[in-house]
PDB file of C-alpha atoms in Angstrom:
ATOM      1  CA  GLN A   1     -10.289 -16.531  -1.360  1.00 70.00           C
ATOM      2  CA  LYS A   2      -8.332 -13.327  -0.869  1.00 79.00           C
ATOM      3  CA  GLU A   3      -6.694 -11.721  -3.858  1.00 90.00           C
ATOM      4  CA  VAL A   4      -3.278 -11.661  -2.171  1.00 94.00           C
ATOM      5  CA  GLU A   5      -2.237 -13.962   0.655  1.00 94.00           C
ATOM      6  CA  GLN A   6       0.779 -13.885   2.916  1.00 94.00           C
ATOM      7  CA  ASN A   7       1.782 -15.786   6.002  1.00 88.00           C
ATOM      8  CA  SER A   8       1.367 -13.319   8.869  1.00 85.00           C
ATOM      9  CA  GLY A   9       4.387 -14.678  10.738  1.00 85.00           C
ATOM     10  CA  PRO A  10       6.223 -13.660  12.732  1.00 93.00           C
ATOM     11  CA  LEU A  11       9.211 -14.978  10.861  1.00 96.00           C
ATOM     12  CA  SER A  12      12.304 -14.976  13.020  1.00 97.00           C
ATOM     13  CA  VAL A  13      15.786 -15.222  11.543  1.00 97.00           C
ATOM     14  CA  PRO A  14      19.219 -14.622  13.061  1.00 97.00           C
ATOM     15  CA  GLU A  15      21.293 -11.667  11.940  1.00 97.00           C
ATOM     16  CA  GLY A  16      23.215 -12.468   8.775  1.00 97.00           C
ATOM     17  CA  ALA A  17      20.796 -15.158   7.603  1.00 97.00           C
ATOM     18  CA  ILE A  18      18.574 -15.138   4.538  1.00 97.00           C
ATOM     19  CA  ALA A  19      14.947 -14.233   5.162  1.00 97.00           C
ATOM     20  CA  SER A  20      12.425 -15.653   2.718  1.00 97.00           C
ATOM     21  CA  LEU A  21       8.985 -14.067   2.444  1.00 97.00           C
ATOM     22  CA  ASN A  22       6.249 -15.502   0.288  1.00 96.00           C
ATOM     23  CA  CYS A  23       3.086 -14.240  -1.337  1.00 96.00           C
ATOM     24  CA  THR A  24       0.438 -15.913  -3.494  1.00 96.00           C
ATOM     25  CA  TYR A  25      -2.137 -14.185  -5.657  1.00 94.00           C
ATOM     26  CA  SER A  26      -5.378 -15.295  -7.211  1.00 92.00           C
ATOM     27  CA  ASP A  27      -5.651 -13.352 -10.484  1.00 89.00           C
ATOM     28  CA  ARG A  28      -3.771 -15.128 -13.271  1.00 88.00           C
ATOM     29  CA  GLY A  29      -3.917 -11.932 -15.297  1.00 86.00           C
ATOM     30  CA  SER A  30      -1.772 -10.000 -12.815  1.00 88.00           C
ATOM     31  CA  GLN A  31       1.218  -8.444 -14.522  1.00 86.00           C
ATOM     32  CA  SER A  32       3.231  -6.686 -11.843  1.00 89.00           C
ATOM     33  CA  PHE A  33       4.042  -7.296  -8.206  1.00 93.00           C
ATOM     34  CA  PHE A  34       5.331  -5.014  -5.508  1.00 95.00           C
ATOM     35  CA  TRP A  35       7.011  -5.443  -2.149  1.00 97.00           C
ATOM     36  CA  TYR A  36       6.683  -2.808   0.531  1.00 97.00           C
ATOM     37  CA  ARG A  37       8.241  -2.610   3.972  1.00 98.00           C
ATOM     38  CA  GLN A  38       6.352  -1.068   6.863  1.00 97.00           C
ATOM     39  CA  TYR A  39       7.915  -0.255  10.198  1.00 96.00           C
ATOM     40  CA  SER A  40       5.624  -0.108  13.189  1.00 93.00           C
ATOM     41  CA  GLY A  41       3.742   3.174  13.232  1.00 90.00           C
ATOM     42  CA  LYS A  42       5.032   4.213   9.820  1.00 94.00           C
ATOM     43  CA  SER A  43       3.680   4.112   6.296  1.00 96.00           C
ATOM     44  CA  PRO A  44       4.687   1.498   3.690  1.00 96.00           C
ATOM     45  CA  GLU A  45       7.837   2.185   1.718  1.00 96.00           C
ATOM     46  CA  LEU A  46       8.555   0.598  -1.638  1.00 94.00           C
ATOM     47  CA  ILE A  47      11.337  -1.983  -1.743  1.00 96.00           C
ATOM     48  CA  MET A  48      11.040  -3.196  -5.302  1.00 94.00           C
ATOM     49  CA  PHE A  49       8.717  -4.472  -7.980  1.00 92.00           C
ATOM     50  CA  ILE A  50       8.883  -7.290 -10.507  1.00 93.00           C
ATOM     51  CA  TYR A  51       6.879  -8.094 -13.606  1.00 87.00           C
ATOM     52  CA  SER A  52       8.883 -10.755 -15.412  1.00 84.00           C
ATOM     53  CA  ASN A  53       9.216 -14.394 -14.447  1.00 86.00           C
ATOM     54  CA  GLY A  54      12.462 -15.141 -12.699  1.00 90.00           C
ATOM     55  CA  ASP A  55      14.604 -13.160 -10.304  1.00 93.00           C
ATOM     56  CA  LYS A  56      15.250  -9.472  -9.898  1.00 94.00           C
ATOM     57  CA  GLU A  57      17.990  -8.307  -7.586  1.00 96.00           C
ATOM     58  CA  ASP A  58      18.422  -4.957  -5.857  1.00 95.00           C
ATOM     59  CA  GLY A  59      21.201  -4.857  -3.294  1.00 96.00           C
ATOM     60  CA  ARG A  60      20.426  -7.339  -0.524  1.00 97.00           C
ATOM     61  CA  PHE A  61      16.912  -7.875  -1.859  1.00 97.00           C
ATOM     62  CA  THR A  62      15.850 -10.379  -4.505  1.00 97.00           C
ATOM     63  CA  ALA A  63      12.306 -10.694  -5.788  1.00 96.00           C
ATOM     64  CA  GLN A  64      11.303 -13.950  -7.414  1.00 96.00           C
ATOM     65  CA  LEU A  65       8.236 -14.410  -9.590  1.00 94.00           C
ATOM     66  CA  ASN A  66       6.618 -17.602 -10.773  1.00 93.00           C
ATOM     67  CA  LYS A  67       3.470 -16.764 -12.739  1.00 90.00           C
ATOM     68  CA  ALA A  68       2.608 -20.399 -13.461  1.00 92.00           C
ATOM     69  CA  SER A  69       2.396 -21.110  -9.735  1.00 93.00           C
ATOM     70  CA  GLN A  70       1.068 -17.630  -8.930  1.00 93.00           C
ATOM     71  CA  TYR A  71       3.555 -16.796  -6.259  1.00 93.00           C
ATOM     72  CA  VAL A  72       6.081 -14.099  -5.682  1.00 96.00           C
ATOM     73  CA  SER A  73       8.745 -14.115  -3.012  1.00 97.00           C
ATOM     74  CA  LEU A  74      11.217 -11.716  -1.473  1.00 97.00           C
ATOM     75  CA  LEU A  75      14.622 -12.829  -0.257  1.00 98.00           C
ATOM     76  CA  ILE A  76      16.633 -10.638   2.083  1.00 98.00           C
ATOM     77  CA  ARG A  77      20.283 -11.619   2.242  1.00 98.00           C
ATOM     78  CA  ASP A  78      22.507 -10.821   5.207  1.00 98.00           C
ATOM     79  CA  SER A  79      19.470  -9.856   7.289  1.00 98.00           C
ATOM     80  CA  GLN A  80      20.011  -7.007   9.745  1.00 97.00           C
ATOM     81  CA  PRO A  81      18.050  -6.072  12.866  1.00 97.00           C
ATOM     82  CA  SER A  82      17.013  -2.917  10.972  1.00 97.00           C
ATOM     83  CA  ASP A  83      15.158  -5.191   8.518  1.00 97.00           C
ATOM     84  CA  SER A  84      12.713  -6.081  11.289  1.00 97.00           C
ATOM     85  CA  ALA A  85       9.395  -4.839   9.954  1.00 97.00           C
ATOM     86  CA  THR A  86       6.215  -6.022   8.275  1.00 97.00           C
ATOM     87  CA  TYR A  87       6.596  -6.829   4.591  1.00 98.00           C
ATOM     88  CA  LEU A  88       3.600  -6.268   2.361  1.00 97.00           C
ATOM     89  CA  CYS A  89       3.014  -7.847  -1.010  1.00 97.00           C
ATOM     90  CA  ALA A  90       0.901  -5.758  -3.400  1.00 95.00           C
ATOM     91  CA  VAL A  91      -0.669  -6.705  -6.692  1.00 93.00           C
ATOM     92  CA  PRO A  92      -2.399  -4.123  -8.899  1.00 87.00           C
ATOM     93  CA  VAL A  93      -5.476  -4.969 -10.880  1.00 81.00           C
ATOM     94  CA  TYR A  94      -4.299  -5.236 -14.481  1.00 71.00           C
ATOM     95  CA  ASN A  95      -4.398  -1.888 -16.241  1.00 67.00           C
ATOM     96  CA  PHE A  96      -5.959  -0.220 -13.208  1.00 73.00           C
ATOM     97  CA  ASN A  97      -4.280   1.800 -10.503  1.00 76.00           C
ATOM     98  CA  LYS A  98      -5.973  -0.221  -7.764  1.00 84.00           C
ATOM     99  CA  PHE A  99      -3.760  -2.345  -5.573  1.00 90.00           C
ATOM    100  CA  TYR A 100      -4.601  -5.364  -3.482  1.00 92.00           C
ATOM    101  CA  PHE A 101      -2.349  -5.814  -0.493  1.00 94.00           C
ATOM    102  CA  GLY A 102      -1.602  -8.932   1.464  1.00 95.00           C
ATOM    103  CA  SER A 103      -1.957  -8.816   5.230  1.00 94.00           C
ATOM    104  CA  GLY A 104       1.813  -8.659   5.568  1.00 95.00           C
ATOM    105  CA  THR A 105       4.495 -10.873   7.103  1.00 96.00           C
ATOM    106  CA  LYS A 106       6.171  -9.656  10.253  1.00 96.00           C
ATOM    107  CA  LEU A 107       9.914 -10.261  10.175  1.00 97.00           C
ATOM    108  CA  ASN A 108      12.081 -10.297  13.290  1.00 97.00           C
ATOM    109  CA  VAL A 109      15.832 -10.323  12.802  1.00 97.00           C
ATOM    110  CA  LYS A 110      17.565 -11.302  16.010  1.00 96.00           C
ATOM    111  CA  PRO A 111      21.032  -9.870  16.757  1.00 94.00           C
TER     112      PRO A 111
ATOM    113  CA  LYS Q   1      11.894  15.718  -4.805  1.00 70.00           C
ATOM    114  CA  ALA Q   2       9.529  16.144  -1.876  1.00 82.00           C
ATOM    115  CA  GLY Q   3       7.487  13.091  -0.985  1.00 93.00           C
ATOM    116  CA  VAL Q   4       3.779  12.669  -0.477  1.00 97.00           C
ATOM    117  CA  THR Q   5       2.463  14.830   2.329  1.00 97.00           C
ATOM    118  CA  GLN Q   6      -0.682  14.316   4.359  1.00 98.00           C
ATOM    119  CA  THR Q   7      -2.406  16.592   6.823  1.00 97.00           C
ATOM    120  CA  PRO Q   8      -3.279  16.405   9.574  1.00 97.00           C
ATOM    121  CA  ARG Q   9      -1.162  13.604  10.955  1.00 97.00           C
ATOM    122  CA  TYR Q  10      -3.486  12.867  13.861  1.00 97.00           C
ATOM    123  CA  LEU Q  11      -7.174  13.458  14.401  1.00 97.00           C
ATOM    124  CA  ILE Q  12      -9.583  12.675  17.192  1.00 98.00           C
ATOM    125  CA  LYS Q  13     -13.285  12.891  16.425  1.00 97.00           C
ATOM    126  CA  THR Q  14     -16.512  11.670  17.975  1.00 97.00           C
ATOM    127  CA  ARG Q  15     -19.171   9.465  16.435  1.00 97.00           C
ATOM    128  CA  GLY Q  16     -21.452  11.264  14.028  1.00 97.00           C
ATOM    129  CA  GLN Q  17     -18.967  13.964  13.118  1.00 98.00           C
ATOM    130  CA  GLN Q  18     -17.363  14.311   9.731  1.00 98.00           C
ATOM    131  CA  VAL Q  19     -13.709  14.660   8.826  1.00 98.00           C
ATOM    132  CA  THR Q  20     -11.649  15.853   5.867  1.00 98.00           C
ATOM    133  CA  LEU Q  21      -8.129  14.603   5.190  1.00 98.00           C
ATOM    134  CA  SER Q  22      -5.728  16.161   2.745  1.00 98.00           C
ATOM    135  CA  CYS Q  23      -3.000  14.741   0.520  1.00 98.00           C
ATOM    136  CA  SER Q  24      -0.420  16.432  -1.683  1.00 97.00           C
ATOM    137  CA  PRO Q  25       1.215  14.052  -4.151  1.00 96.00           C
ATOM    138  CA  ILE Q  26       4.779  14.001  -5.352  1.00 94.00           C
ATOM    139  CA  SER Q  27       5.362  16.777  -7.838  1.00 93.00           C
ATOM    140  CA  GLY Q  28       4.385  15.610 -11.321  1.00 90.00           C
ATOM    141  CA  HIS Q  29       2.257  12.695 -10.107  1.00 91.00           C
ATOM    142  CA  ARG Q  30      -1.314  12.933 -11.288  1.00 89.00           C
ATOM    143  CA  SER Q  31      -2.803   9.864  -9.665  1.00 90.00           C
ATOM    144  CA  VAL Q  32      -3.725   9.797  -5.998  1.00 93.00           C
ATOM    145  CA  SER Q  33      -5.053   6.714  -4.235  1.00 94.00           C
ATOM    146  CA  TRP Q  34      -6.454   6.416  -0.739  1.00 97.00           C
ATOM    147  CA  TYR Q  35      -6.241   3.392   1.539  1.00 97.00           C
ATOM    148  CA  GLN Q  36      -7.538   2.509   4.971  1.00 97.00           C
ATOM    149  CA  GLN Q  37      -5.331   0.411   7.212  1.00 97.00           C
ATOM    150  CA  THR Q  38      -6.625  -1.337  10.304  1.00 94.00           C
ATOM    151  CA  PRO Q  39      -5.125  -4.193  12.332  1.00 89.00           C
ATOM    152  CA  GLY Q  40      -8.010  -6.487  11.442  1.00 85.00           C
ATOM    153  CA  GLN Q  41      -8.487  -5.738   7.748  1.00 88.00           C
ATOM    154  CA  GLY Q  42      -5.045  -4.634   6.674  1.00 90.00           C
ATOM    155  CA  LEU Q  43      -4.626  -2.197   3.821  1.00 94.00           C
ATOM    156  CA  GLN Q  44      -7.824  -1.694   1.878  1.00 95.00           C
ATOM    157  CA  PHE Q  45      -8.258   0.384  -1.247  1.00 94.00           C
ATOM    158  CA  LEU Q  46     -10.748   3.238  -0.958  1.00 96.00           C
ATOM    159  CA  PHE Q  47     -10.539   5.070  -4.288  1.00 93.00           C
ATOM    160  CA  GLU Q  48      -8.202   6.572  -6.843  1.00 92.00           C
ATOM    161  CA  TYR Q  49      -8.314   9.953  -8.532  1.00 92.00           C
ATOM    162  CA  PHE Q  50      -6.638  10.935 -11.766  1.00 89.00           C
ATOM    163  CA  SER Q  51      -6.962  14.326 -13.428  1.00 87.00           C
ATOM    164  CA  GLU Q  52      -9.747  15.326 -11.034  1.00 92.00           C
ATOM    165  CA  THR Q  53     -11.830  12.221 -11.843  1.00 92.00           C
ATOM    166  CA  GLN Q  54     -12.478   9.198  -9.689  1.00 92.00           C
ATOM    167  CA  ARG Q  55     -11.077   6.367 -11.741  1.00 87.00           C
ATOM    168  CA  ASN Q  56     -11.302   3.405  -9.382  1.00 86.00           C
ATOM    169  CA  LYS Q  57     -13.338   2.687  -6.293  1.00 91.00           C
ATOM    170  CA  GLY Q  58     -13.136   0.112  -3.533  1.00 92.00           C
ATOM    171  CA  ASN Q  59     -15.916  -1.461  -1.508  1.00 93.00           C
ATOM    172  CA  PHE Q  60     -16.597   1.238   1.049  1.00 96.00           C
ATOM    173  CA  PRO Q  61     -19.915   2.880   1.886  1.00 96.00           C
ATOM    174  CA  GLY Q  62     -20.921   6.207   0.425  1.00 96.00           C
ATOM    175  CA  ARG Q  63     -19.907   7.957   3.646  1.00 97.00           C
ATOM    176  CA  PHE Q  64     -16.404   7.836   2.237  1.00 98.00           C
ATOM    177  CA  SER Q  65     -15.843  10.280  -0.579  1.00 97.00           C
ATOM    178  CA  GLY Q  66     -13.039  12.195  -2.145  1.00 97.00           C
ATOM    179  CA  ARG Q  67     -12.059  14.707  -4.715  1.00 97.00           C
ATOM    180  CA  GLN Q  68      -9.021  15.924  -6.542  1.00 96.00           C
ATOM    181  CA  PHE Q  69      -8.090  19.446  -7.497  1.00 96.00           C
ATOM    182  CA  SER Q  70      -6.444  20.737 -10.644  1.00 95.00           C
ATOM    183  CA  ASN Q  71      -3.050  20.798  -8.906  1.00 93.00           C
ATOM    184  CA  SER Q  72      -3.488  17.044  -8.150  1.00 93.00           C
ATOM    185  CA  ARG Q  73      -3.947  17.607  -4.433  1.00 97.00           C
ATOM    186  CA  SER Q  74      -6.668  15.383  -3.063  1.00 98.00           C
ATOM    187  CA  GLU Q  75      -9.029  15.386  -0.136  1.00 98.00           C
ATOM    188  CA  MET Q  76     -10.920  12.545   1.445  1.00 98.00           C
ATOM    189  CA  ASN Q  77     -14.067  13.052   3.464  1.00 98.00           C
ATOM    190  CA  VAL Q  78     -15.782  10.700   5.873  1.00 98.00           C
ATOM    191  CA  SER Q  79     -19.218  11.696   7.066  1.00 95.00           C
ATOM    192  CA  THR Q  80     -21.193  10.392  10.044  1.00 96.00           C
ATOM    193  CA  LEU Q  81     -18.160   8.828  11.645  1.00 98.00           C
ATOM    194  CA  GLU Q  82     -18.449   5.404  13.256  1.00 97.00           C
ATOM    195  CA  LEU Q  83     -16.146   3.781  15.797  1.00 97.00           C
ATOM    196  CA  GLY Q  84     -15.006   1.344  13.113  1.00 96.00           C
ATOM    197  CA  ASP Q  85     -13.628   4.201  11.022  1.00 97.00           C
ATOM    198  CA  SER Q  86     -10.719   4.496  13.434  1.00 97.00           C
ATOM    199  CA  ALA Q  87      -7.729   3.673  11.261  1.00 97.00           C
ATOM    200  CA  LEU Q  88      -4.615   4.892   9.561  1.00 97.00           C
ATOM    201  CA  TYR Q  89      -5.583   6.581   6.298  1.00 98.00           C
ATOM    202  CA  LEU Q  90      -2.871   6.468   3.709  1.00 98.00           C
ATOM    203  CA  CYS Q  91      -2.565   8.400   0.531  1.00 97.00           C
ATOM    204  CA  ALA Q  92      -0.353   7.196  -2.311  1.00 95.00           C
ATOM    205  CA  SER Q  93       0.667   8.970  -5.466  1.00 93.00           C
ATOM    206  CA  SER Q  94       1.616   7.183  -8.613  1.00 88.00           C
ATOM    207  CA  SER Q  95       3.977   7.586 -11.480  1.00 78.00           C
ATOM    208  CA  ARG Q  96       4.023   5.449 -14.528  1.00 68.00           C
ATOM    209  CA  THR Q  97       7.307   3.661 -15.112  1.00 54.00           C
ATOM    210  CA  ASP Q  98       7.135   1.767 -18.366  1.00 50.00           C
ATOM    211  CA  SER Q  99       3.907  -0.199 -17.966  1.00 55.00           C
ATOM    212  CA  THR Q 100       3.925  -0.249 -14.180  1.00 63.00           C
ATOM    213  CA  ASP Q 101       2.283   2.164 -11.807  1.00 78.00           C
ATOM    214  CA  THR Q 102       4.451   2.510  -8.733  1.00 86.00           C
ATOM    215  CA  GLN Q 103       2.710   3.851  -5.649  1.00 90.00           C
ATOM    216  CA  TYR Q 104       4.506   5.989  -3.094  1.00 93.00           C
ATOM    217  CA  PHE Q 105       2.857   6.429   0.256  1.00 96.00           C
ATOM    218  CA  GLY Q 106       2.538   9.461   2.466  1.00 97.00           C
ATOM    219  CA  PRO Q 107       3.013   9.294   6.244  1.00 97.00           C
ATOM    220  CA  GLY Q 108      -0.698   8.764   6.843  1.00 97.00           C
ATOM    221  CA  THR Q 109      -3.356  10.349   9.006  1.00 98.00           C
ATOM    222  CA  ARG Q 110      -4.205   8.488  12.190  1.00 97.00           C
ATOM    223  CA  LEU Q 111      -7.934   8.944  12.844  1.00 98.00           C
ATOM    224  CA  THR Q 112      -9.408   7.998  16.187  1.00 97.00           C
ATOM    225  CA  VAL Q 113     -13.183   8.007  16.574  1.00 97.00           C
ATOM    226  CA  LEU Q 114     -14.493   8.120  20.144  1.00 96.00           C
TER     227      LEU Q 114
END
């Protein structure tokens, strides 16, 4: 079992819709969770992180964490074509600066 | 603040050669991590350096090594290159925000092994 799992997609949504990206992790001791966006040919850029159960909002992005079920999700409201990218979920090993990344979900936002 | 920088951006080498990649972290960041990204394996952790010491290591062979200098700049070396080493090599520097280490990535070095 991989430490972090994501559906590879592609996930296609129309412009203006809500895109929902999901990630599950295996280590119950994980404390913090990160979402990165990676455009084709570019390096990952941080969107947001979350470490408390519940929701955390940042602009059009909302991260949701459910530690009991070991999943974290990212919602993108009012999706734009510029949101088309691969979204990576990352989970650090507790108290270590070593991150496990999911394989990423490719999002296509259609105009 | 300037971001993470990596040099060179592109490299072409042949099997058996060795290569050295360089990374300069964000000013004030003392932790530098290296990752390999390939289409088949995704992003995989190589190692992390903090205050000139390797603090964490991934599951890569000994041909992959690194070091960190007193100014936090880091280098990664791959010896006896194999075709499978062709990848995007990413460096990330970390700050500590509360209890969370946030990693910021550089643009990467694209290595092609022929």
